[in-house]
Every structure is written in C-alpha cells, then in structure tokens.
Coordinates of C-alpha atoms and ligand atoms in Angstrom, one line a residue:
M30 CA 21.8 337.8 160.3
T31 CA 19.4 336.9 163.0
K32 CA 20.2 337.3 166.6
L33 CA 20.9 333.6 167.2
H34 CA 23.8 333.8 164.7
K35 CA 25.5 336.5 166.3
A36 CA 28.0 336.9 169.2
Y37 CA 26.6 337.6 172.7
I38 CA 28.9 340.2 174.3
G39 CA 28.0 342.3 177.3
G40 CA 24.4 341.7 176.7
Q41 CA 24.6 342.8 173.1
W42 CA 24.0 340.6 170.0
L43 CA 26.8 341.6 167.7
T44 CA 28.1 340.6 164.2
G45 CA 31.6 339.3 163.8
N46 CA 34.5 341.7 163.0
R47 CA 36.0 338.8 160.9
G48 CA 32.8 338.3 159.1
S49 CA 31.1 334.9 159.4
F50 CA 31.6 331.2 159.0
E51 CA 29.4 328.4 157.8
V52 CA 27.9 325.7 160.0
D53 CA 26.9 322.5 158.3
D54 CA 24.5 319.6 158.9
P55 CA 26.5 316.4 159.1
A56 CA 23.8 314.3 157.8
T57 CA 23.8 316.2 154.5
G58 CA 26.9 318.2 154.5
E59 CA 24.6 321.4 153.6
S60 CA 25.1 324.8 155.2
V61 CA 22.5 325.5 157.9
A62 CA 23.8 328.8 159.1
K63 CA 26.4 331.5 158.8
V64 CA 27.6 332.6 162.2
A65 CA 29.6 335.6 163.5
D66 CA 33.3 335.1 163.5
V67 CA 34.7 337.2 166.3
S68 CA 38.0 339.1 166.2
L69 CA 40.5 339.3 169.0
D70 CA 39.1 342.9 169.8
Q71 CA 35.7 341.3 170.4
V72 CA 37.3 338.7 172.6
E73 CA 38.8 341.5 174.7
Q74 CA 35.5 343.1 174.7
A75 CA 33.8 340.0 176.0
I76 CA 36.5 339.7 178.7
D77 CA 35.9 343.2 179.9
A78 CA 32.1 342.9 180.0
A79 CA 32.6 339.7 182.1
N80 CA 35.1 341.5 184.3
Q81 CA 32.7 344.3 184.8
A82 CA 29.7 342.0 185.5
F83 CA 31.8 340.1 188.0
E84 CA 32.0 343.0 190.4
S85 CA 28.1 342.9 190.9
W86 CA 27.5 339.2 190.3
R87 CA 30.0 338.1 192.9
R88 CA 28.1 340.3 195.4
L89 CA 24.9 339.0 195.0
S90 CA 23.7 336.4 197.6
A91 CA 24.3 332.9 196.9
Q92 CA 20.5 332.4 196.7
E93 CA 20.1 335.2 194.3
R94 CA 22.7 333.6 192.0
A95 CA 21.2 330.2 192.5
D96 CA 17.7 331.7 191.5
G97 CA 19.3 332.9 188.3
V98 CA 20.7 329.7 187.4
L99 CA 17.5 328.0 188.2
A100 CA 15.4 330.5 186.0
W101 CA 18.0 329.5 183.2
Y102 CA 17.3 325.8 184.0
D103 CA 13.5 326.4 183.6
K104 CA 14.1 328.1 180.2
V105 CA 16.1 325.1 179.1
R106 CA 13.4 322.6 180.1
E107 CA 10.7 324.8 178.4
N108 CA 12.8 324.6 175.1
R109 CA 13.8 321.0 175.3
Q110 CA 12.5 320.0 172.0
R111 CA 13.9 323.1 170.3
L112 CA 17.3 322.8 171.7
A113 CA 17.5 319.0 171.0
E114 CA 16.5 319.6 167.3
M115 CA 19.3 322.2 167.1
I116 CA 21.8 319.7 168.8
T117 CA 20.8 317.2 166.1
R118 CA 21.0 319.6 163.2
E119 CA 24.5 320.8 163.8
S120 CA 26.1 317.7 165.4
G121 CA 24.2 314.9 163.6
K122 CA 23.4 312.9 166.8
P123 CA 20.0 310.9 166.9
I124 CA 17.2 313.0 168.4
A125 CA 16.7 310.6 171.1
E126 CA 20.4 311.2 172.4
A127 CA 19.9 315.0 171.8
L128 CA 16.8 315.1 174.1
S129 CA 18.8 313.2 176.7
E130 CA 21.8 315.6 176.4
V131 CA 19.3 318.5 177.1
D132 CA 18.1 316.6 180.2
Y133 CA 21.6 315.8 181.2
G134 CA 22.9 319.4 180.7
A135 CA 20.0 320.8 182.5
S136 CA 20.6 318.6 185.5
Y137 CA 23.9 320.4 186.1
L138 CA 22.1 323.7 186.1
R139 CA 19.7 322.5 188.8
W140 CA 22.3 320.6 190.9
F141 CA 24.7 323.4 191.0
A142 CA 22.2 326.1 191.8
E143 CA 21.4 323.9 194.7
Q144 CA 25.0 323.3 195.5
G145 CA 26.0 327.1 195.3
V146 CA 23.9 328.0 198.3
R147 CA 25.9 325.5 200.4
A148 CA 29.4 326.5 199.3
G149 CA 30.5 328.1 202.5
G150 CA 33.8 328.2 204.4
Q151 CA 34.6 326.9 207.8
T152 CA 35.4 328.3 211.3
L153 CA 38.5 326.4 212.7
P154 CA 39.6 325.8 216.3
T155 CA 41.3 328.7 218.1
L156 CA 45.1 329.1 217.5
P157 CA 47.7 329.8 220.1
G158 CA 47.4 333.4 221.5
G159 CA 43.5 333.2 221.0
R160 CA 43.7 333.8 217.5
R161 CA 40.6 332.6 215.5
P162 CA 41.1 331.1 212.0
L163 CA 38.3 330.9 209.5
T164 CA 37.9 330.2 205.8
L165 CA 35.9 331.9 203.1
K166 CA 34.9 330.6 199.7
Q167 CA 35.2 333.1 197.1
P168 CA 34.7 333.0 193.2
V169 CA 37.9 332.6 191.3
G170 CA 36.9 335.5 188.8
V171 CA 36.3 335.7 185.0
V172 CA 36.5 332.2 183.5
G173 CA 37.3 331.3 180.0
V174 CA 35.4 328.2 178.6
I175 CA 36.4 326.4 175.4
T176 CA 34.0 323.4 174.5
P177 CA 33.9 320.7 171.8
W178 CA 31.2 319.8 169.4
N179 CA 30.2 316.4 170.7
F180 CA 28.0 317.7 173.6
P181 CA 27.1 321.2 172.3
L182 CA 24.9 321.9 175.0
A183 CA 26.1 319.7 178.0
M184 CA 29.7 320.6 177.9
I185 CA 28.8 324.3 178.4
A186 CA 26.2 323.6 181.2
R187 CA 28.6 321.4 183.0
K188 CA 31.2 324.4 183.3
A189 CA 28.7 327.3 183.3
A190 CA 26.6 326.0 186.1
P191 CA 29.1 325.7 188.9
A192 CA 31.1 328.9 187.8
L193 CA 27.9 331.0 187.9
A194 CA 26.6 329.5 191.2
A195 CA 30.2 330.3 192.8
G196 CA 29.8 334.0 191.5
C197 CA 32.2 333.7 188.4
T198 CA 31.4 335.3 185.0
L199 CA 32.2 333.7 181.6
V200 CA 33.5 334.1 178.2
I201 CA 32.6 331.1 176.3
K202 CA 33.9 329.9 173.0
P203 CA 32.0 327.1 171.5
A204 CA 33.3 324.7 168.9
A205 CA 33.0 326.1 165.4
E206 CA 31.1 322.9 164.4
T207 CA 28.4 323.5 166.9
P208 CA 27.8 327.2 167.8
L209 CA 24.1 327.4 167.3
T210 CA 23.0 325.4 170.3
A211 CA 25.5 327.6 172.4
L212 CA 23.9 330.8 171.1
L213 CA 20.4 329.4 171.8
L214 CA 21.4 328.5 175.3
A215 CA 22.9 332.2 175.6
E216 CA 19.5 333.5 174.5
L217 CA 17.9 331.5 177.1
A218 CA 20.1 332.9 179.7
E219 CA 19.2 336.3 178.6
Q220 CA 15.5 335.5 178.8
A221 CA 16.0 334.0 182.2
G222 CA 17.2 337.5 183.3
L223 CA 20.9 336.8 183.8
P224 CA 22.5 340.2 183.8
A225 CA 24.4 341.5 180.9
G226 CA 28.1 340.5 180.8
V227 CA 27.6 337.3 183.2
I228 CA 27.6 335.1 180.2
N229 CA 29.4 336.1 176.9
L230 CA 29.4 333.8 174.0
I231 CA 32.0 334.4 171.4
P232 CA 31.8 332.0 168.2
G233 CA 35.0 332.1 166.2
T234 CA 37.2 330.1 163.9
D235 CA 40.5 331.6 165.0
A236 CA 40.6 329.1 168.0
A237 CA 44.4 329.3 168.6
A238 CA 44.3 333.1 168.9
I239 CA 41.2 333.1 171.1
G240 CA 42.6 330.3 173.2
K241 CA 46.0 332.2 173.7
C242 CA 44.0 335.3 174.7
L243 CA 42.0 333.4 177.2
C244 CA 45.1 331.9 178.7
T245 CA 47.2 335.0 179.0
H246 CA 44.7 338.0 179.4
S247 CA 45.3 339.5 182.8
K248 CA 41.6 339.7 183.7
V249 CA 40.8 336.1 183.1
R250 CA 41.5 334.0 186.2
K251 CA 40.7 330.6 185.0
L252 CA 40.3 328.4 181.9
S253 CA 37.9 325.5 181.7
F254 CA 38.6 323.4 178.5
T255 CA 37.1 320.2 177.1
G256 CA 38.8 318.7 174.0
S257 CA 41.7 317.0 172.7
T258 CA 44.9 316.2 174.8
A259 CA 46.9 318.1 172.1
V260 CA 45.1 321.4 172.5
G261 CA 45.0 320.8 176.3
R262 CA 48.8 320.6 176.3
V263 CA 49.0 323.9 174.3
L264 CA 46.6 325.8 176.7
M265 CA 48.6 324.4 179.8
A266 CA 51.8 325.7 178.4
Q267 CA 50.3 329.1 177.6
S268 CA 48.6 329.3 181.0
A269 CA 52.0 328.8 182.8
Q270 CA 53.0 332.4 182.1
K271 CA 50.5 333.8 184.7
I272 CA 50.0 330.6 186.6
Q273 CA 46.4 330.5 185.5
R274 CA 44.1 328.0 187.0
L275 CA 42.9 325.2 184.8
S276 CA 40.3 322.6 184.5
L277 CA 41.1 320.3 181.5
E278 CA 38.8 317.4 180.3
L279 CA 41.0 315.8 177.8
G280 CA 41.0 312.6 175.7
G281 CA 40.5 309.1 177.0
N282 CA 41.4 305.6 175.8
A283 CA 38.8 303.7 177.9
P284 CA 39.3 299.9 178.5
F285 CA 36.2 297.7 178.8
L286 CA 37.0 294.6 180.7
V287 CA 34.7 291.4 180.3
F288 CA 35.7 288.7 182.7
D289 CA 34.6 285.2 182.5
D290 CA 32.1 285.6 185.3
A291 CA 30.4 288.5 183.6
N292 CA 26.7 288.6 182.9
L293 CA 27.3 288.6 179.1
E294 CA 23.9 290.1 178.1
A295 CA 24.6 293.1 180.6
A296 CA 28.2 293.3 179.2
V297 CA 27.1 293.5 175.5
E298 CA 24.3 296.0 176.3
G299 CA 26.8 298.1 178.5
L300 CA 29.3 298.0 175.5
I301 CA 26.7 299.0 172.9
A302 CA 25.6 301.9 175.1
S303 CA 29.2 303.1 175.9
K304 CA 30.7 302.5 172.5
F305 CA 28.0 303.7 170.1
R306 CA 26.7 306.7 171.9
N307 CA 27.2 309.7 169.5
S308 CA 28.3 307.2 167.0
G309 CA 31.5 306.6 169.2
Q310 CA 32.4 310.3 169.4
T311 CA 32.7 310.7 173.1
C312 CA 35.8 310.8 175.4
V313 CA 34.3 308.1 177.6
C314 CA 33.4 305.7 174.8
A315 CA 34.7 302.2 175.3
N316 CA 37.9 302.2 173.2
R317 CA 39.8 299.0 173.9
I318 CA 37.5 296.0 174.6
L319 CA 39.4 293.4 176.6
V320 CA 37.6 290.0 176.8
Q321 CA 38.7 287.1 179.0
R322 CA 39.3 283.9 177.0
G323 CA 36.8 281.8 178.7
I324 CA 33.8 283.7 177.5
Y325 CA 35.5 285.1 174.4
D326 CA 33.6 283.3 171.7
S327 CA 30.2 283.6 173.3
F328 CA 30.6 287.3 174.0
I329 CA 31.8 288.0 170.3
A330 CA 28.8 286.0 168.9
R331 CA 26.3 288.0 171.1
L332 CA 28.1 291.3 170.2
K333 CA 28.0 290.7 166.5
T334 CA 24.3 290.0 166.5
R335 CA 23.6 293.2 168.5
M336 CA 25.9 295.3 166.3
A337 CA 24.2 294.1 163.1
S338 CA 20.9 295.3 164.5
L339 CA 22.0 298.9 164.8
T340 CA 20.5 301.3 162.3
L341 CA 22.2 304.1 160.7
G342 CA 20.4 307.2 159.6
P343 CA 20.0 311.0 159.9
G344 CA 19.7 312.0 163.5
A345 CA 16.4 313.7 162.9
L346 CA 14.9 310.3 161.9
P347 CA 13.4 308.7 164.9
G348 CA 14.7 305.2 165.5
A349 CA 18.2 305.8 164.0
D350 CA 20.8 304.5 166.4
L351 CA 23.8 306.0 164.8
G352 CA 24.1 309.3 163.0
P353 CA 26.7 310.6 160.8
L354 CA 30.2 311.5 162.0
I355 CA 30.7 315.2 162.7
S356 CA 32.7 316.0 159.6
D357 CA 34.5 314.7 156.3
R358 CA 37.9 314.9 158.2
A359 CA 36.4 312.9 161.0
I360 CA 35.2 310.0 158.8
A361 CA 38.5 310.1 156.8
R362 CA 40.4 309.8 160.0
V363 CA 38.2 306.6 161.1
E364 CA 38.8 305.0 157.9
S365 CA 42.5 305.5 158.1
L366 CA 42.7 304.2 161.6
V367 CA 40.9 301.0 160.5
E368 CA 43.2 300.7 157.4
Q369 CA 46.2 301.1 159.7
A370 CA 44.8 298.6 162.1
L371 CA 44.3 295.8 159.5
E372 CA 47.7 296.5 158.2
A373 CA 49.2 296.0 161.8
G374 CA 47.4 292.5 162.0
A375 CA 43.9 293.3 163.3
V376 CA 41.0 291.2 161.6
Q377 CA 37.8 292.8 160.6
T378 CA 34.8 290.4 161.4
L379 CA 32.0 293.0 160.9
G380 CA 31.5 296.1 159.0
A381 CA 31.4 297.7 155.7
G382 CA 33.3 300.9 156.2
R383 CA 31.8 304.2 154.9
V384 CA 28.1 303.9 153.8
G385 CA 27.7 305.7 150.5
E386 CA 30.3 307.6 148.7
G387 CA 31.1 311.1 150.3
S388 CA 28.7 310.4 153.2
R389 CA 29.8 310.8 156.9
Y390 CA 28.1 307.5 157.9
H391 CA 30.4 304.7 159.1
S392 CA 28.9 301.3 159.5
P393 CA 29.5 299.6 163.1
T394 CA 32.8 297.7 162.6
L395 CA 34.4 295.0 164.7
L396 CA 38.0 294.6 164.8
E397 CA 39.6 291.3 166.5
S398 CA 43.1 290.3 167.3
V399 CA 44.3 293.9 168.3
T400 CA 47.5 293.9 170.1
P401 CA 49.0 296.8 172.2
E402 CA 51.6 297.3 169.3
N403 CA 48.8 298.0 166.9
P404 CA 48.4 301.8 166.3
I405 CA 44.8 301.8 167.0
W406 CA 45.5 300.7 170.6
S407 CA 46.9 304.1 171.4
Q408 CA 44.4 306.3 169.5
E409 CA 41.0 307.5 170.7
I410 CA 38.9 306.0 167.8
F411 CA 36.2 308.5 168.0
G412 CA 34.0 306.4 165.6
P413 CA 31.8 303.2 165.7
V414 CA 34.7 300.8 165.6
V415 CA 34.9 298.0 168.2
S416 CA 38.6 297.0 168.8
V417 CA 38.9 293.8 170.7
T418 CA 41.7 292.0 172.5
P419 CA 41.6 288.7 174.4
F420 CA 43.3 288.2 177.8
D421 CA 44.0 285.3 180.1
S422 CA 44.3 286.1 183.8
E423 CA 42.8 288.9 186.0
E424 CA 46.3 290.4 186.3
D425 CA 46.7 290.4 182.4
G426 CA 43.5 292.1 182.1
I427 CA 44.5 295.0 184.4
T428 CA 48.0 295.3 183.0
L429 CA 46.6 295.6 179.4
A430 CA 44.0 298.1 180.8
N431 CA 46.5 300.3 182.3
H432 CA 48.8 300.2 179.2
T433 CA 48.1 303.7 178.1
E434 CA 48.9 307.4 179.0
A435 CA 45.2 308.2 179.2
G436 CA 43.2 307.8 182.4
L437 CA 39.6 309.0 181.9
A438 CA 36.9 306.3 182.1
S439 CA 37.2 302.5 182.3
Y440 CA 34.6 299.7 182.7
L441 CA 34.5 296.2 184.1
F442 CA 31.9 293.5 184.0
S443 CA 32.1 290.9 186.5
D444 CA 29.5 289.2 188.8
S445 CA 32.2 288.7 191.3
L446 CA 32.0 291.4 194.1
S447 CA 35.5 290.8 195.2
R448 CA 37.1 290.8 191.8
A449 CA 35.0 294.0 190.8
I450 CA 36.5 295.8 193.8
R451 CA 40.0 294.5 193.3
V452 CA 40.0 295.3 189.7
A453 CA 38.5 298.9 190.2
E454 CA 41.1 299.6 192.8
S455 CA 43.8 298.6 190.2
L456 CA 42.6 300.6 187.4
D457 CA 44.6 303.9 186.7
Y458 CA 41.6 306.0 185.7
G459 CA 39.6 308.8 187.2
M460 CA 36.3 306.8 186.6
V461 CA 35.2 303.1 186.6
G462 CA 31.9 301.8 185.4
I463 CA 31.2 298.5 187.3
N464 CA 28.6 296.6 185.4
E465 CA 27.4 299.9 183.8
G466 CA 28.3 301.6 180.5
I467 CA 26.8 305.1 181.1
I468 CA 28.3 306.6 184.2
S469 CA 28.2 310.5 184.0
S470 CA 25.9 312.4 186.4
A471 CA 25.9 315.8 187.9
T472 CA 26.1 314.5 191.3
A473 CA 29.5 312.6 190.5
P474 CA 33.0 313.9 189.9
F475 CA 33.8 313.4 186.2
G476 CA 37.3 313.7 185.2
G477 CA 40.6 311.9 184.4
I478 CA 44.1 311.2 185.7
K479 CA 47.5 311.1 183.7
S480 CA 47.2 312.8 180.4
S481 CA 43.4 312.8 180.6
G482 CA 43.4 316.1 182.4
L483 CA 43.1 318.0 185.6
G484 CA 40.1 318.6 187.9
R485 CA 36.7 317.3 188.0
E486 CA 33.2 318.4 186.8
G487 CA 30.2 317.5 188.7
G488 CA 29.8 316.7 192.5
Q489 CA 31.2 318.9 195.1
E490 CA 34.6 318.8 193.3
G491 CA 33.0 320.5 190.3
M492 CA 32.0 323.4 192.5
D493 CA 35.4 323.8 194.1
E494 CA 36.9 324.2 190.6
Y495 CA 35.4 327.7 190.7
L496 CA 36.2 328.7 194.2
E497 CA 39.3 329.9 196.1
T498 CA 39.7 329.3 199.7
K499 CA 40.7 332.4 201.7
Y500 CA 42.0 332.0 205.1
L501 CA 41.4 334.8 207.6
C502 CA 43.3 334.9 210.9
L503 CA 41.6 337.1 213.6
G504 CA 43.8 338.3 216.3
G505 CA 43.3 340.6 219.5
I506 CA 40.0 338.8 220.3
G507 CA 41.3 337.8 223.7
Ligands
LIG607 P1 38.3 317.9 168.4 O1 39.4 317.3 167.7 O2 37.4 317.1 169.2 O3 37.7 319.1 167.7 P2 39.9 320.1 169.7 O4 40.7 319.9 171.0 O5 40.6 320.3 168.4 O6 39.1 318.7 169.7 O7 38.7 321.1 169.9 C1 38.0 321.5 171.1 C2 37.8 322.9 171.2 O8 39.1 323.4 171.2 C3 37.0 323.6 170.1 O9 36.3 324.6 170.7 C4 38.2 324.0 169.2 O10 37.7 325.2 168.6 C5 39.1 324.5 170.4 N1 40.6 324.7 169.8 C6 41.2 324.0 168.7 N2 42.5 324.4 168.7 C7 42.7 325.3 169.7 C8 43.9 326.1 170.2 N3 45.0 325.9 169.7 N4 43.6 326.8 171.3 C9 42.4 327.0 171.9 N5 41.3 326.2 171.4 C10 41.5 325.4 170.4

C-alpha cells in the first residue's frame, strides 16, 4: 500500500486497523485504489495527536501559523494539475471543473492565512471603578471535520484554512467515495512543513461510529460538517451531550427565479452554470426553477436549445460538460425522483434518462408543470434534472421560492434594481445570487438558514467559527 492510500495520524502514514476499502472511478465503475479503513482506536489516536499538537500550534505567533498555511497553499498551487486529475478520477467531475475546484480551494488557504494575522480582540471603554475590559480571540481547540464527495478538496480547504489560521488542529474524515484527493492534500501539508498532528486524516467506512466519536470525545471541541441534512441532524443530537460547537453546511433546495424583466440570455447561462455544475451534484445547484409567465415560453425555448448542446463524457475528456454521477446508488435515486415526478403530473420535455445500461451518466432532463405538491419539489435533486414551475406575480414567485424548509442558496434574475432588492430581502435564504449563478468565494460568508445549517464558511464569519472570545476584566489599576 503506498503512502497516499494510508491514514495520516500524528505525522505517521498508517494502514487501517479495519483493513481497506475500494475507491472507484465513477466514469467506469472500476476500482482505482484500496484505502486504509481506520478503526475507532485510530480515530482516538488521531484525536490525541491533534490534542498534543494543539498545545504548541496555538502558541505560535499568528504570522508563523499564517506562513504554514501559505506554504501549504504554494504546494497546492504547484500540484494543481495532479490534484485536479485526482479529483476527476474519484469524483467523476470534468477536468475543467476539477481545476477550478483546486483554484477555489486554494483561495481559502490564502485568504484565511491573510485573515488569521488580523484576528485580534478589542480593548473596550473603562468600566465603573476604573476596571478595564478587553477581549482575546483564542482558538476553539481540536476540530473534527467531516466532508462530502462533491468537492473532495475544497470542502476540506474551506474548513482547514480558518481552523489552522486560528490556531486549531484537525481530525478530518473525508467521504469514503473520495479519500484520495484528501490524502494528497495531507501529503502536501506534510511537505509544506505543517507539524505532525496539526492535520490528521482518517479515511474510513464506519462513518456513523467515527462521527459519534468526533461529537462526544472530550478532547474534541468542535465539529464542522458538510453533507446531508439527515446526517447533520444526527450529529447535532450527538453533540448536545457536551454542548459541542458545530458548523453545519447541509442540504439546500435553491429556487431560481426568472422575472419577466430578466435578461433571458443571462438567465439561461446563469441557470446552466448553477444547475449543471458537477452534473447537478452541489448543495447550491438551482433546484426549483420559477419562471414568470410573461417570458415562460421564450425562456424555455432558449433553455432547451442550450441544454441540448451539453456534452456528456468521462471527466478526463477535455470538453465534457457533464460527467457521470458519483455512484450507482446516486443515479438510481435520480431516476426514481424523475419517475415519481412524472407520476405526480410533471411533464418531461427534454431528456433521455440514463445513457447506456449500467452507466452513471444521466442526460440533461427538463421537467415542466412541477407543482409544490410534487415530491420532487421538496427533494434536493443532485442530478442534471431541471424542474420548472411557472408563476404570475412577484409575490407569488416569492411565496413559491420560500415554500421549503431549506434555506441555503437562492437566485433571481431581473433587470429591475428595485425588484431585485425587494425580492432578495424577502427570500428566506442565507445567500442570494442576483443575476448570477455562481456565487461562492473565500471572501464571502457561505451558509444557510432554517434546515440548511448553522454557521458560515468564508469571510470574517468563517474565521469566527474557529475562535472563542474571552473577556478579561482588569481591576485595581486606578
Ligand atoms: P451524501 O448523501 O452527500 O453522501 P452524507 O451526509 O451521507 O451525504 O455524507 C457526507 C459525509 O458524512 C461523508 O463523509 C459521510 O461518510 C459522512 N457520514 C455519513 N453518515 C454519517 C453519520 N451517521 N455520522 C457521521 N458522518 C456520517
């Protein structure tokens, strides 16, 4: 077993006490590697290593930690192509998207390295009796990280960068579908000179037991999770025992509103970018397309033409717009969602279902006449299926958009400034793209409200997730 297929614990590359598990290439279904499957003993070993490293990492100057994160950033940049090829191999996404994921993930490393050196407390006005209040910003402690397969690099970078810059140390469990990119990232951290134990990477298949350990272990102070709402709920309940801090980036159900006064070409391009990124497998993908009646027919006509021009193919093939879905289970789920939607009255006006028996390619599919009662309305589709609903007034559009428990991303297209502001203010979501389909950036707070989670990643808010504010009250000064 090569180093890059092992667990990385306390600066050592270790085989898994539970043996190994297979990682496959979604484009072919063939096995590409066998990776260490850690036991709970090894999870505890990783927590101990992180806890030990925390004592020295937290005491470094902010600039020294920032230099460490920047050295990691440099290694990621140097290995851009290699990382992107790894992302494509295990997640199936087109290589162009994998390259932009590397750039996007790296941008968090740089941004938080820069932010970490500015993360200070405050001196506050003198209190009665001459007492002086001041605040310190201190790292939360050891952080457990659990990430999904749809952005194998960026979901780790987005959490690790602020955590490390703040002075925290990490135990990271990547998704079992995509541990190879995570391992390469850990190796680059080692090459960058990050001390042993600061980052620990524990690939494993017993996700429920690992998750429980990261929620309940007394030496772990926080859990940062990106994944499904169902698992987020379990983690939150488990974390209640010791009131553990949580950041949760959970499922979305993004509305994409197109108003009569929208630039239709921009709206179609925005929708293609948002909906079909990673073949529709992101939590911010447009999920319910709401189109005002006045432009409904012309919007749909343009959309159909554009969807028909999308090419499917292995992610490694330059020029493929859509790769395979992540797993057999994922494509079976999308097929069943489409079936249920059609049974509930939706009309399929484009699409040919699964392409090739046993493959994981799903053709771009257009479903019209979807109503809020249709089961697909309340599901995160996670596939290249566009679900469309017409609406009449601005008010109707907002009501339909907010008709969900989720509250992550939302989008609206309108050339009226006043309408755009009015609607953006009325949308119950953590993020609103206005005439824009791709919104995430290291400088901006990414996150959801309602059942879509807790906390933000990116921006100053992303840094605060890994810091405690301590209040000092100085008396006897005179
Ligand atoms: P998805 O359906 O996108 O795979 P999940 O929420 O199931 O979303 O997975 C996201 C991450 O959560 C993965 O790393 C997965 O291994 C992990 N996971 C799955 N079930 C649990 C659980 N019960 N406790 C902790 N982590 C879990």
